[in-house]
Coordinates of C-alpha atoms in Angstrom, one line a residue:
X1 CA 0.0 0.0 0.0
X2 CA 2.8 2.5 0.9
X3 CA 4.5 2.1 -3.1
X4 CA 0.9 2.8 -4.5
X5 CA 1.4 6.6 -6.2
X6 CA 4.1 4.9 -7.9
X7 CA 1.7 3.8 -10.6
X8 CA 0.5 7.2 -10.6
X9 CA 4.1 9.1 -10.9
X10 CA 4.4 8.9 -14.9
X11 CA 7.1 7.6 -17.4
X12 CA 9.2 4.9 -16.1
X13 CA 12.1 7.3 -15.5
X14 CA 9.5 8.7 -13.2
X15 CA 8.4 6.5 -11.3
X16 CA 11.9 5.2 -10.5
X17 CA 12.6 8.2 -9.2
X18 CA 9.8 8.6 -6.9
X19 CA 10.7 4.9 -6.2
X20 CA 13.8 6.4 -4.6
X21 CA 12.1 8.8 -3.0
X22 CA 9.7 6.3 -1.1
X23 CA 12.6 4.7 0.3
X24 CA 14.5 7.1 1.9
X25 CA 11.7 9.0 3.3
X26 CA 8.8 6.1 4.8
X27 CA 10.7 4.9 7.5
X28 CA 13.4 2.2 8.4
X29 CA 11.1 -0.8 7.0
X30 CA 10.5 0.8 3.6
X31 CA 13.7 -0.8 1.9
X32 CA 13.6 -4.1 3.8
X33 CA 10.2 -4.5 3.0
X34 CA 11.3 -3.4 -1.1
X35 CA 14.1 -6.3 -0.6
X36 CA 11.3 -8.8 0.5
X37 CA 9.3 -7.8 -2.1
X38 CA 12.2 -8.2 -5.1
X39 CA 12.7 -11.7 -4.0
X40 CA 8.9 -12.7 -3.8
X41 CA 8.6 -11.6 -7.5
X42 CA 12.1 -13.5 -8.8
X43 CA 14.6 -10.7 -8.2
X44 CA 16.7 -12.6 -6.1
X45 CA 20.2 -11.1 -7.3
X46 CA 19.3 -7.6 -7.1
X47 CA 17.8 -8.3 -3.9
X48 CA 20.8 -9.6 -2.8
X49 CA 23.3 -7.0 -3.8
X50 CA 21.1 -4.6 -2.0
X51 CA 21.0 -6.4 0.7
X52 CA 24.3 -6.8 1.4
X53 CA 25.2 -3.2 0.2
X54 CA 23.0 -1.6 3.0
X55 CA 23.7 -4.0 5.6
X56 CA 27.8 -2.9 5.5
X57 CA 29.0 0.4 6.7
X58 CA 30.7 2.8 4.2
X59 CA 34.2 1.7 3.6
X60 CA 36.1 4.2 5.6
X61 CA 39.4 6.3 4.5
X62 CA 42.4 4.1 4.2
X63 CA 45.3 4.6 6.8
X64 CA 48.1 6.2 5.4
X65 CA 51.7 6.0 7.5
X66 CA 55.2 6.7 6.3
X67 CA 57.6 3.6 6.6
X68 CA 61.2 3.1 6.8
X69 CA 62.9 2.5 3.4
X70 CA 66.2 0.3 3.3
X71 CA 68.5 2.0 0.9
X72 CA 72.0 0.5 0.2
X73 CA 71.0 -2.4 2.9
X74 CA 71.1 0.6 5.4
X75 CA 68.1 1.8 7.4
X76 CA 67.8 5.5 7.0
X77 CA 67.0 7.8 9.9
X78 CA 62.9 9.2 8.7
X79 CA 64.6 12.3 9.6
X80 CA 67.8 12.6 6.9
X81 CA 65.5 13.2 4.0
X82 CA 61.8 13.7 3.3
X83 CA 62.2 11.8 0.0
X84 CA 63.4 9.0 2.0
X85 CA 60.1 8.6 4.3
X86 CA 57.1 8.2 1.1
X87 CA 53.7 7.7 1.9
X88 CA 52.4 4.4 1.2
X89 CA 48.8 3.3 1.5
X90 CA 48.4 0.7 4.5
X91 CA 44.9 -1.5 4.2
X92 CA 43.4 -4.6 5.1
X93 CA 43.1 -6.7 1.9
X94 CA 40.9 -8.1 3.8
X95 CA 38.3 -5.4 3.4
X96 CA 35.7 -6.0 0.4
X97 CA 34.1 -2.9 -1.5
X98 CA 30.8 -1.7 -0.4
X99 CA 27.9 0.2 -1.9
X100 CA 26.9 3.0 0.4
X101 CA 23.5 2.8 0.9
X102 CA 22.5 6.0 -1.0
X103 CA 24.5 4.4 -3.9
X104 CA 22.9 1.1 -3.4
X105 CA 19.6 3.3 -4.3
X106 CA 21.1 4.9 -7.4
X107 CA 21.8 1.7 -9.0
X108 CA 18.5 0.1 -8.1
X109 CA 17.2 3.3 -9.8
X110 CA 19.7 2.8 -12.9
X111 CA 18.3 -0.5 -12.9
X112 CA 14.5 0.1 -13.1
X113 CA 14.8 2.5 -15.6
X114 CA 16.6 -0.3 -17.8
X115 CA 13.6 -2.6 -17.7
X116 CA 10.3 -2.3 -20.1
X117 CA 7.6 -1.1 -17.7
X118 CA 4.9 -4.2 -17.5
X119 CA 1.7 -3.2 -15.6
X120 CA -1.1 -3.0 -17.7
X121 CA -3.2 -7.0 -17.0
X122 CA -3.4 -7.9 -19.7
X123 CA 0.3 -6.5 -20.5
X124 CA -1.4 -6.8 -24.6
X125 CA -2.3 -8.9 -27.3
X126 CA -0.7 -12.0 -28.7
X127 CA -2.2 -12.7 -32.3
X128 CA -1.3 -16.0 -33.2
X129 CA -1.5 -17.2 -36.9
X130 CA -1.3 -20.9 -37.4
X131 CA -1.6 -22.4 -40.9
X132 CA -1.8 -25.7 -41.6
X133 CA -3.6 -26.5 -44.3
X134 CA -2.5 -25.1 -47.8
X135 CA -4.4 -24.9 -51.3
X136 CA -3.3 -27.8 -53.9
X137 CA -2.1 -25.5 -56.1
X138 CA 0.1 -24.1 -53.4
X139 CA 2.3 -27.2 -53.5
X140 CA 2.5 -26.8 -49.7
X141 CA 2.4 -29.8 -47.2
X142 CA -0.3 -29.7 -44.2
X143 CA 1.4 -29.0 -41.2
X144 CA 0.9 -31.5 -39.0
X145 CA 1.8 -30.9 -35.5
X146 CA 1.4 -27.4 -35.7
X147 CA -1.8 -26.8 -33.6
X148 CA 0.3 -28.9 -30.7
X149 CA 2.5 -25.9 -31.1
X150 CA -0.9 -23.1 -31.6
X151 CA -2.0 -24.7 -28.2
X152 CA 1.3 -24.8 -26.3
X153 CA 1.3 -21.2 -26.8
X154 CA -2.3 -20.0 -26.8
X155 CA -2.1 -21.5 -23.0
X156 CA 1.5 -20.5 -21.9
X157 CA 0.9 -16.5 -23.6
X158 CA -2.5 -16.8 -21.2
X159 CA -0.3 -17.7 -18.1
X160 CA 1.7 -14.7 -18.6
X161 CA -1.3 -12.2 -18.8
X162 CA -1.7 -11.6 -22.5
X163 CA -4.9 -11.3 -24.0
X164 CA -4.4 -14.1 -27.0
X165 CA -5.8 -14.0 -30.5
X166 CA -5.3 -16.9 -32.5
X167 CA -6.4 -17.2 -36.6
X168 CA -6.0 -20.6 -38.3
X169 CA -5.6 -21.4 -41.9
X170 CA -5.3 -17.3 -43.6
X171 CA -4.4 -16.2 -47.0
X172 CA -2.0 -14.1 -47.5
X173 CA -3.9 -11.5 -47.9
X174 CA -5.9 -12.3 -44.9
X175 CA -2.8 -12.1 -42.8
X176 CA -2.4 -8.8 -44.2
X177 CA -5.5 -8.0 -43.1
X178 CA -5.0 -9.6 -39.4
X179 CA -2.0 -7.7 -38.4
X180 CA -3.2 -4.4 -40.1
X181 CA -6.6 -4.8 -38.2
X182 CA -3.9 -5.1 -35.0
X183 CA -2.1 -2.4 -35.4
X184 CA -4.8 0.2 -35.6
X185 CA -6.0 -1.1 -32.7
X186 CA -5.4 1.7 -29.3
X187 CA -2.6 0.3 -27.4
X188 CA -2.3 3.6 -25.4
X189 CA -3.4 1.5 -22.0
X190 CA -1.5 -1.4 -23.1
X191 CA 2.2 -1.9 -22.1
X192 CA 3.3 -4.1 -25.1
X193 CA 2.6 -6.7 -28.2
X194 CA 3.6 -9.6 -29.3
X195 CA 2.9 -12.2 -32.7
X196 CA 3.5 -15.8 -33.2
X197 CA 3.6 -16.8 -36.9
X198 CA 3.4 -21.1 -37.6
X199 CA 3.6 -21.3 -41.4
X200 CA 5.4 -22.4 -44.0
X201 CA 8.3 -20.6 -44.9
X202 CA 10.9 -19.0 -47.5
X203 CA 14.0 -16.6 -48.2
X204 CA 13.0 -13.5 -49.3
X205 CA 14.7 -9.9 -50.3
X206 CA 15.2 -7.9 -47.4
X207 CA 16.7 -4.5 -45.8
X208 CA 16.3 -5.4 -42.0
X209 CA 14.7 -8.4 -41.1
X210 CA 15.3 -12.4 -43.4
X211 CA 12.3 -14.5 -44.5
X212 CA 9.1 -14.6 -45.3
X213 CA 5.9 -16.9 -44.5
X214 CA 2.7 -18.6 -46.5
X215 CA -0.2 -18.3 -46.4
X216 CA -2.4 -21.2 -47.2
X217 CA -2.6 -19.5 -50.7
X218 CA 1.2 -20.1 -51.6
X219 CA 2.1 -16.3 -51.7
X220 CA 4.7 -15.2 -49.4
X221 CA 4.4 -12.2 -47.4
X222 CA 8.4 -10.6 -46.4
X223 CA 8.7 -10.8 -42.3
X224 CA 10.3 -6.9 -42.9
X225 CA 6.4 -6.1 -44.3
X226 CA 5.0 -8.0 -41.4
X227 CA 7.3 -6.4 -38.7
X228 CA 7.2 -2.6 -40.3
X229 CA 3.4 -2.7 -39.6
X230 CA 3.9 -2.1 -35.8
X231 CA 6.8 0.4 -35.7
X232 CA 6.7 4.2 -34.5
X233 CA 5.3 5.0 -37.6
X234 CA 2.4 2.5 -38.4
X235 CA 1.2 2.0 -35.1
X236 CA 1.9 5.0 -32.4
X237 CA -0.1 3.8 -29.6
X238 CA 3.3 1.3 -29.3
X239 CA 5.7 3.9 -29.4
X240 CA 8.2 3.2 -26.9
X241 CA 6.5 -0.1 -26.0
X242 CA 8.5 -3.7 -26.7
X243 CA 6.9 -5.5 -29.7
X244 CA 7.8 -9.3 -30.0
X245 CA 7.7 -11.5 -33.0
X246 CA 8.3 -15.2 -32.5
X247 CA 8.5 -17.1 -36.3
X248 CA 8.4 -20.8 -36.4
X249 CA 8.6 -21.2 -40.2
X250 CA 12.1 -22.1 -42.4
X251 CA 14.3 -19.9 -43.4
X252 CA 15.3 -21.8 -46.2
X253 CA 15.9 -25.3 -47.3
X254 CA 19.6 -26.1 -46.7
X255 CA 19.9 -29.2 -44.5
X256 CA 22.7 -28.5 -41.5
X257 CA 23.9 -31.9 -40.5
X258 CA 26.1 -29.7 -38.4
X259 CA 30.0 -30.9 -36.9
X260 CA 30.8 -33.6 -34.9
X261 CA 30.3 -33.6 -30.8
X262 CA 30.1 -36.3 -28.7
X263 CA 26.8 -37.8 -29.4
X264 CA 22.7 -37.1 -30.5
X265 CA 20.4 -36.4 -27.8
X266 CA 19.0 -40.4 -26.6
X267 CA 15.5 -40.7 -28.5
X268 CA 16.6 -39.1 -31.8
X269 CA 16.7 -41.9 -34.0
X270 CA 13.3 -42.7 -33.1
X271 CA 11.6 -39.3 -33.9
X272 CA 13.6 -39.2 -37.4
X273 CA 10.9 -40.4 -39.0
X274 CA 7.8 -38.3 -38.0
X275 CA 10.4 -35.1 -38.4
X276 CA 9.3 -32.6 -41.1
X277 CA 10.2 -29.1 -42.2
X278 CA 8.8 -25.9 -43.2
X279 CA 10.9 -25.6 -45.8
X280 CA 10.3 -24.1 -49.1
X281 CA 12.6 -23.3 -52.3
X282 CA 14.3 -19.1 -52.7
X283 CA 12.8 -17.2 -55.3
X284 CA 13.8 -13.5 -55.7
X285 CA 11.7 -11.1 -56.4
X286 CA 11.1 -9.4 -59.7
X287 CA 12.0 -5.9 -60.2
X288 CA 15.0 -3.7 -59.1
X289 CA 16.3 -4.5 -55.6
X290 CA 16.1 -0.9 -53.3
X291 CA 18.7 1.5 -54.0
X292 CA 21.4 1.5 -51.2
X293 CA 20.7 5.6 -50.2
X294 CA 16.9 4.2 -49.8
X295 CA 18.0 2.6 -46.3
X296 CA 18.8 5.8 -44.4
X297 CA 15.1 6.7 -44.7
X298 CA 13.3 3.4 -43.2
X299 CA 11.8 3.9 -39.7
X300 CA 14.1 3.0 -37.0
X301 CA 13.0 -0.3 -35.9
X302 CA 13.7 0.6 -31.9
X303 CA 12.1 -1.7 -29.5
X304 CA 11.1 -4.8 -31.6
X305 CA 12.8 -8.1 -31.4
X306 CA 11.8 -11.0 -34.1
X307 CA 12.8 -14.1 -32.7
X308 CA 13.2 -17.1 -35.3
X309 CA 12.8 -20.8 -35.2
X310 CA 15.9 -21.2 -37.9
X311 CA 19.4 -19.5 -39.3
X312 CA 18.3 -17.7 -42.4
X313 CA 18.7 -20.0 -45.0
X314 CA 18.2 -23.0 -43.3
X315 CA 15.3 -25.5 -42.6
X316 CA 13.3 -25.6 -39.4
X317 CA 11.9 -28.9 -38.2
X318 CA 8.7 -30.1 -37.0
X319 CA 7.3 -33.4 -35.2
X320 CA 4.3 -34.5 -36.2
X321 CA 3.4 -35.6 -32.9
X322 CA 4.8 -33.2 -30.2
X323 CA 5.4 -30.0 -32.2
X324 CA 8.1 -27.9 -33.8
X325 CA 11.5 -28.2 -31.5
X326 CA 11.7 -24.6 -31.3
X327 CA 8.1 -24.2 -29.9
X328 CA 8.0 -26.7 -27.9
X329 CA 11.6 -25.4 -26.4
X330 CA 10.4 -22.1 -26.3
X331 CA 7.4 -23.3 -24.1
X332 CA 9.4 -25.2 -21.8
X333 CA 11.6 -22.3 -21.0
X334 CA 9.1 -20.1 -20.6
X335 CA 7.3 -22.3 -18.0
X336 CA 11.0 -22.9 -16.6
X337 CA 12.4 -19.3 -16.3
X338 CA 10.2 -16.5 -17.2
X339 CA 9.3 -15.7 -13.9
X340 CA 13.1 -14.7 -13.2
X341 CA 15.1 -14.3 -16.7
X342 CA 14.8 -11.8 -19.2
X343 CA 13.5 -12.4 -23.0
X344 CA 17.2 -12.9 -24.6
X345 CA 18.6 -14.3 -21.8
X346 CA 15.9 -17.1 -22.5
X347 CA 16.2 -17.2 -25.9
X348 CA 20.4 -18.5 -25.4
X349 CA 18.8 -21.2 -23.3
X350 CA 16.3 -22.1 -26.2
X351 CA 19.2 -21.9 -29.0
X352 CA 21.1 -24.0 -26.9
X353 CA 19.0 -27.2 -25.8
X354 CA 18.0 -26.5 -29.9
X355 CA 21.0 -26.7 -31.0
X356 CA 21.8 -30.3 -29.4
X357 CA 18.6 -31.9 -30.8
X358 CA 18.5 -34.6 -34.2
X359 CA 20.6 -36.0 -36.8
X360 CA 20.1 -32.9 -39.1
X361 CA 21.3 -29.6 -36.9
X362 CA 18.9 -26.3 -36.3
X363 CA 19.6 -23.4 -34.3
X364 CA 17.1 -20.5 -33.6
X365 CA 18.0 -16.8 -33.5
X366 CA 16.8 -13.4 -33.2
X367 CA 17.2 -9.7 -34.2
X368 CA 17.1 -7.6 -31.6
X369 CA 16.6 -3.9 -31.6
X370 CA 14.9 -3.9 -27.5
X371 CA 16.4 -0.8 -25.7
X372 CA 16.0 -2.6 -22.4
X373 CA 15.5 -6.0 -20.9
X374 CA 12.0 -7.3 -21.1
X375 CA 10.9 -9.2 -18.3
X376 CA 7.0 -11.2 -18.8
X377 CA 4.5 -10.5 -16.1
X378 CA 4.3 -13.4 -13.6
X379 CA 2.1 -13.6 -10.9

């Protein structure tokens, strides 16, 4: 009850800073209870470092005595010279540095104001587009396993207070239509937003961001043309607010069989032969390419990170009974570690345990243009 103007205070930088305030003027419990209050919601280390910084006195002023110097094997009188008798610091090495608690403060403040701002419940949408079955003249495979993935992820985006959106089977042009139809939406009360994208998949031309996915029609749509529809200047109401786009759809259709380690990941061998991909041959685009001097006027793409399933350029697999490795991965961190590690630190540990999986190698990545960590709302 005492912190509860700090929703009222403004910006972020704001409300850090009246954060700071709180704390030095509500009384002798109003940090320790803050310090409880960190590790109940997963901040252990920063509670800790706190902790420790306000519970040891400031490190005082080091002790400094003039010794005796032995010059020619002779010990020298202090008083024959004053360039004889030098000053030398004289401390415990025993002595660790400490925070003062004022500065303890500070950084907590430096800290805050390095973290998205998540309070909004819902935090904001998750549209989730999950295409599995594609027109005959497409040439495109169903999907299957896919909606293990669509369901995985309706529940755990739920969990974590979003309010989720999901379209099945869409057209290109219906996709169009989908993320459009989200990006006009207000966001002004919301505090972020966030796609998932299971499709079929390709190499496309691009300035900032790789790929491109199907629709059920066969046409591709570029990931940079999905993506630019929620920056600064499509979609102001997410000015300033993180928005998060999580691809599970090839890259291409090379085939990593990757170097040799020590051994395959037990079960592989079995699951070889439900494994598919989302694979799909390159085709570049007709026309001239952008001119090089047309880059310095794109939108900066500030506070969006796309997160894909694949390297560009390489195949993404799927298991037609549990799901896409990456999705299922991704869920399974998520349930792990989201209440206590940021988005990218999670993503290494999906890239990683990736990484190790099957015969033929895959290993997910990201392009990241966040200005601060993003933490998901847990409760």
């Amino acid at each position: 009850p005492g912190f509860a103007p700090l929703q009222s205070a403004g910006t972020p930088r704001e409300q850090a800073r009246q954060l700071v305030i709180d704390l030095e003027t509500r009384g002798k419990q109003a940090f320790p209870i803050f310090v409880s209050i960190l590790r109940d919601t997963g901040q252990g280390d920063l509670a800790d470092l706190l902790s420790e910084a306000c519970e040891s006195p400031p490190l005082q002023p080091v002790d400094v005595k003039p010794i005796e110097l032995d010059l020619g094997g002779e010990t020298r009188d202090k008083s024959v010279s004053a360039l004889e008798s030098v000053p030398v610091p004289v401390q415990d090495t025993s002595d660790k540095f400490r925070l003062h608690p004022a500065e303890a403060r500070v950084l907590l403040w430096a800290y805050m104001c390095q973290v998205y701002d998540l309070k909004a419940d819902p935090c904001g949408y998750c549209l989730i587009l999950n295409n599995v079955n594609f027109s005959r003249d497409s040439d495109l495979s169903t999907r299957a396993g896919s909606n293990i993935d669509c369901e995985k992820l309706e529940k755990r985006f739920k969990s974590l207070h979003f309010n989720v959106l999901t379209r099945k089977d869409l057209k290109a042009q219906e996709i169009v239509w989908e993320l459009q139809k989200l990006a006009r939406l207000d966001h002004s009360a919301l505090d972020c937003c966030l796609v998932v994208i299971l499709s079929h998949g390709c190499q496309t031309s691009h300035i900032q961001f790789p790929g491109g996915i199907y629709g059920t029609d066969g046409k591709a749509i570029p990931v940079e043309k999905i993506v630019n529809y929620f920056n600064g200047s499509h979609c102001p109401s997410l000015r300033g607010k993180p928005k998060l786009f999580f691809i599970q759809a090839c890259g291409g259709e090379q085939k990593d069989q990757g170097f040799e380690v020590e051994s395959d990941s037990p079960g592989d061998e079995a699951h070889r032969l439900s494994m598919e991909s989302d694979a799909t041959p390159f085709q570049a685009p007709s026309g001239a390419l952008d001119e090089p001097d047309a880059i310095a006027s794109l939108p900066t793409p500030s506070d969006i990170l796309v997160s894909y399933s694949t390297f560009p350029g390489f195949v993404s697999w799927r298991d037609r009974l549990s799901g896409s490795w990456y999705v299922e991965t991704l869920d399974s961190v998520l349930d792990q570690y989201a209440h206590s590690e940021d988005l990218l630190n999670m993503l290494l540990r999906v890239a990683h345990a990736v990484s190790a999986k099957g015969k033929y190698k895959q290993i997910p990545g990201c392009f990241n243009f966040l200005r601060k960590k993003f933490f998901f709302m847990c409760k």
